[in-house]
Amino acid sequence: MYVEVDQADIRRITKALHNAEKAPQKLKNAINRTATQAMKMVKAGRSAGYTVKAGRFNQDIKLYRASAGRLDATIKSHGRPPTIKSFKTSAPKSGGRADIVKTGLKQIAPRGGGKAFIGPGGKIAGLMVKREGKARDSIKVLHGPSVPKMVEKIYKGERGGQGDMESKVRERLHKEIMAEVAKLL
């Protein structure tokens, strides 16, 4: 997620302050407040759109704040797809069910194999797995979407019920910059 400060805003702040030395500090404050709000919106989108556990989501997302010398803040997400047990699941004898996107438990489709079940022991203990064919050893551990993919969907407005976040973040940044200028005048 990346939002750039408009050069017109920088000129407006410099002109309003009559002192170019304070402008980067004030821009940094506005950018960091906006980035913090954007991070809160992403986390709220996680709560509204996905059933992934908060700790699992939060460990793979980080906010890099702006400084006076580097006037950009970034929300970075990384990580591999978590196992399906990080989401809301149920494993009755009729086959495993998972609710990844808060639409209710859905049967895990047995394409090319058996029903999903919780692994009894060994390397698959406690994980949701399913067989991939007739061979006894062909077991596949099931995974959900990765945190970067979830953040992308939340930011684009496809999940989380907040709509497209880019326009909201730009508007918030502009409002924060105007508030910083107003404090000094």
GROMACS .gro file of C-alpha atoms in nm:
model
  185
    1MET     CA    1   0.000   0.000   0.000
    2TYR     CA    2   0.156   0.330  -0.105
    3VAL     CA    3   0.021   0.687  -0.100
    4GLU     CA    4   0.241   0.971  -0.220
    5VAL     CA    5   0.241   1.327  -0.082
    6ASP     CA    6   0.135   1.576  -0.346
    7GLN     CA    7   0.405   1.832  -0.437
    8ALA     CA    8   0.139   2.105  -0.421
    9ASP     CA    9   0.083   2.019  -0.052
   10ILE     CA   10   0.455   2.050   0.016
   11ARG     CA   11   0.469   2.393  -0.150
   12ARG     CA   12   0.155   2.506   0.036
   13ILE     CA   13   0.302   2.406   0.373
   14THR     CA   14   0.638   2.567   0.301
   15LYS     CA   15   0.465   2.890   0.195
   16ALA     CA   16   0.229   2.887   0.495
   17LEU     CA   17   0.506   2.826   0.745
   18HIS     CA   18   0.746   3.087   0.603
   19ASN     CA   19   1.009   2.856   0.745
   20ALA     CA   20   1.106   2.558   0.530
   21GLU     CA   21   1.291   2.395   0.822
   22LYS     CA   22   0.966   2.298   0.998
   23ALA     CA   23   0.786   2.171   0.689
   24PRO     CA   24   0.937   1.818   0.682
   25GLN     CA   25   0.859   1.767   1.053
   26LYS     CA   26   0.496   1.871   1.006
   27LEU     CA   27   0.459   1.656   0.695
   28LYS     CA   28   0.605   1.361   0.885
   29ASN     CA   29   0.345   1.405   1.161
   30ALA     CA   30   0.059   1.417   0.910
   31ILE     CA   31   0.188   1.114   0.717
   32ASN     CA   32   0.235   0.905   1.032
   33ARG     CA   33  -0.113   0.985   1.163
   34THR     CA   34  -0.259   0.891   0.824
   35ALA     CA   35  -0.059   0.568   0.811
   36THR     CA   36  -0.171   0.473   1.162
   37GLN     CA   37  -0.534   0.527   1.060
   38ALA     CA   38  -0.482   0.322   0.744
   39MET     CA   39  -0.336   0.039   0.955
   40LYS     CA   40  -0.643   0.052   1.182
   41MET     CA   41  -0.866   0.034   0.874
   42VAL     CA   42  -0.679  -0.272   0.745
   43LYS     CA   43  -0.713  -0.445   1.082
   44ALA     CA   44  -1.083  -0.356   1.097
   45GLY     CA   45  -1.120  -0.501   0.747
   46ARG     CA   46  -0.961  -0.822   0.871
   47SER     CA   47  -1.218  -0.842   1.149
   48ALA     CA   48  -1.509  -0.767   0.916
   49GLY     CA   49  -1.406  -0.980   0.621
   50TYR     CA   50  -1.198  -1.276   0.738
   51THR     CA   51  -1.208  -1.526   1.024
   52VAL     CA   52  -0.828  -1.552   1.055
   53LYS     CA   53  -0.706  -1.518   1.411
   54ALA     CA   54  -0.582  -1.166   1.493
   55GLY     CA   55  -0.241  -1.279   1.619
   56ARG     CA   56  -0.174  -1.476   1.302
   57PHE     CA   57  -0.270  -1.175   1.088
   58ASN     CA   58  -0.088  -0.910   1.293
   59GLN     CA   59   0.245  -1.095   1.300
   60ASP     CA   60   0.270  -1.069   0.920
   61ILE     CA   61   0.183  -0.699   0.882
   62LYS     CA   62   0.405  -0.406   0.981
   63LEU     CA   63   0.392  -0.028   0.960
   64TYR     CA   64   0.711   0.154   0.861
   65ARG     CA   65   0.671   0.513   0.978
   66ALA     CA   66   0.794   0.829   0.804
   67SER     CA   67   1.083   1.042   0.922
   68ALA     CA   68   1.171   1.404   0.845
   69GLY     CA   69   1.433   1.283   0.597
   70ARG     CA   70   1.218   1.010   0.438
   71LEU     CA   71   0.865   1.139   0.395
   72ASP     CA   72   0.682   0.817   0.322
   73ALA     CA   73   0.515   0.558   0.541
   74THR     CA   74   0.453   0.203   0.425
   75ILE     CA   75   0.235  -0.083   0.540
   76LYS     CA   76   0.411  -0.404   0.442
   77SER     CA   77   0.274  -0.753   0.469
   78HIS     CA   78   0.460  -1.076   0.415
   79GLY     CA   79   0.422  -1.442   0.484
   80ARG     CA   80   0.313  -1.770   0.342
   81PRO     CA   81  -0.046  -1.891   0.336
   82PRO     CA   82  -0.147  -2.006   0.687
   83THR     CA   83  -0.291  -2.350   0.742
   84ILE     CA   84  -0.667  -2.361   0.742
   85LYS     CA   85  -0.666  -2.417   1.120
   86SER     CA   86  -0.583  -2.044   1.157
   87PHE     CA   87  -0.938  -1.977   1.039
   88LYS     CA   88  -1.276  -2.085   1.175
   89THR     CA   89  -1.310  -2.458   1.106
   90SER     CA   90  -1.515  -2.759   1.201
   91ALA     CA   91  -1.436  -3.124   1.131
   92PRO     CA   92  -1.736  -3.353   1.180
   93LYS     CA   93  -1.726  -3.709   1.042
   94SER     CA   94  -1.919  -3.591   0.737
   95GLY     CA   95  -1.613  -3.391   0.626
   96GLY     CA   96  -1.426  -3.077   0.723
   97ARG     CA   97  -1.578  -2.735   0.692
   98ALA     CA   98  -1.405  -2.397   0.685
   99ASP     CA   99  -1.519  -2.035   0.707
  100ILE     CA  100  -1.243  -1.817   0.566
  101VAL     CA  101  -1.434  -1.505   0.453
  102LYS     CA  102  -1.715  -1.477   0.713
  103THR     CA  103  -1.992  -1.623   0.502
  104GLY     CA  104  -2.059  -1.929   0.715
  105LEU     CA  105  -1.896  -2.271   0.724
  106LYS     CA  106  -1.857  -2.423   0.379
  107GLN     CA  107  -1.790  -2.787   0.302
  108ILE     CA  108  -1.435  -2.837   0.177
  109ALA     CA  109  -1.487  -2.978  -0.171
  110PRO     CA  110  -1.345  -3.330  -0.214
  111ARG     CA  111  -1.206  -3.271  -0.566
  112GLY     CA  112  -0.995  -3.568  -0.661
  113GLY     CA  113  -0.983  -3.710  -0.311
  114GLY     CA  114  -1.163  -3.785   0.011
  115LYS     CA  115  -1.320  -3.563   0.270
  116ALA     CA  116  -1.120  -3.319   0.479
  117PHE     CA  117  -1.032  -3.425   0.833
  118ILE     CA  118  -0.807  -3.332   1.125
  119GLY     CA  119  -0.475  -3.516   1.113
  120PRO     CA  120  -0.445  -3.769   1.396
  121GLY     CA  121  -0.071  -3.757   1.465
  122GLY     CA  122   0.280  -3.721   1.336
  123LYS     CA  123   0.360  -3.425   1.110
  124ILE     CA  124  -0.007  -3.356   1.041
  125ALA     CA  125  -0.128  -3.365   1.403
  126GLY     CA  126  -0.402  -3.106   1.453
  127LEU     CA  127  -0.394  -2.979   1.093
  128MET     CA  128  -0.687  -2.991   0.850
  129VAL     CA  129  -0.586  -3.231   0.570
  130LYS     CA  130  -0.739  -3.432   0.289
  131ARG     CA  131  -0.633  -3.728   0.079
  132GLU     CA  132  -0.515  -3.669  -0.276
  133GLY     CA  133  -0.587  -3.995  -0.450
  134LYS     CA  134  -0.598  -4.360  -0.360
  135ALA     CA  135  -0.246  -4.393  -0.221
  136ARG     CA  136  -0.239  -4.400   0.159
  137ASP     CA  137   0.050  -4.155   0.186
  138SER     CA  138  -0.086  -3.883  -0.042
  139ILE     CA  139  -0.213  -3.630   0.213
  140LYS     CA  140  -0.235  -3.257   0.147
  141VAL     CA  141  -0.238  -2.996   0.426
  142LEU     CA  142  -0.501  -2.731   0.347
  143HIS     CA  143  -0.412  -2.361   0.348
  144GLY     CA  144  -0.604  -2.034   0.334
  145PRO     CA  145  -0.509  -1.709   0.160
  146SER     CA  146  -0.183  -1.539   0.262
  147VAL     CA  147  -0.182  -1.219   0.466
  148PRO     CA  148  -0.050  -1.010   0.170
  149LYS     CA  149  -0.342  -1.133  -0.042
  150MET     CA  150  -0.591  -1.053   0.238
  151VAL     CA  151  -0.445  -0.701   0.278
  152GLU     CA  152  -0.465  -0.647  -0.099
  153LYS     CA  153  -0.833  -0.751  -0.106
  154ILE     CA  154  -0.913  -0.526   0.194
  155TYR     CA  155  -0.731  -0.228   0.036
  156LYS     CA  156  -0.912  -0.273  -0.297
  157GLY     CA  157  -1.245  -0.296  -0.114
  158GLU     CA  158  -1.326  -0.654  -0.214
  159ARG     CA  159  -1.340  -0.766   0.152
  160GLY     CA  160  -1.392  -0.594   0.483
  161GLY     CA  161  -1.697  -0.386   0.392
  162GLN     CA  162  -1.508  -0.054   0.380
  163GLY     CA  163  -1.493   0.000   0.007
  164ASP     CA  164  -1.182   0.120  -0.175
  165MET     CA  165  -0.937   0.252   0.084
  166GLU     CA  166  -0.710   0.452  -0.147
  167SER     CA  167  -0.944   0.751  -0.177
  168LYS     CA  168  -1.010   0.750   0.198
  169VAL     CA  169  -0.638   0.746   0.276
  170ARG     CA  170  -0.567   1.031   0.031
  171GLU     CA  171  -0.850   1.239   0.179
  172ARG     CA  172  -0.728   1.169   0.532
  173LEU     CA  173  -0.371   1.270   0.439
  174HIS     CA  174  -0.490   1.598   0.292
  175LYS     CA  175  -0.699   1.667   0.603
  176GLU     CA  176  -0.403   1.591   0.835
  177ILE     CA  177  -0.172   1.820   0.636
  178MET     CA  178  -0.425   2.105   0.657
  179ALA     CA  179  -0.455   2.047   1.034
  180GLU     CA  180  -0.076   2.072   1.075
  181VAL     CA  181  -0.071   2.399   0.884
  182ALA     CA  182  -0.361   2.534   1.090
  183LYS     CA  183  -0.179   2.456   1.416
  184LEU     CA  184   0.110   2.682   1.320
  185LEU     CA  185  -0.089   2.975   1.184
   0.00000   0.00000   0.00000
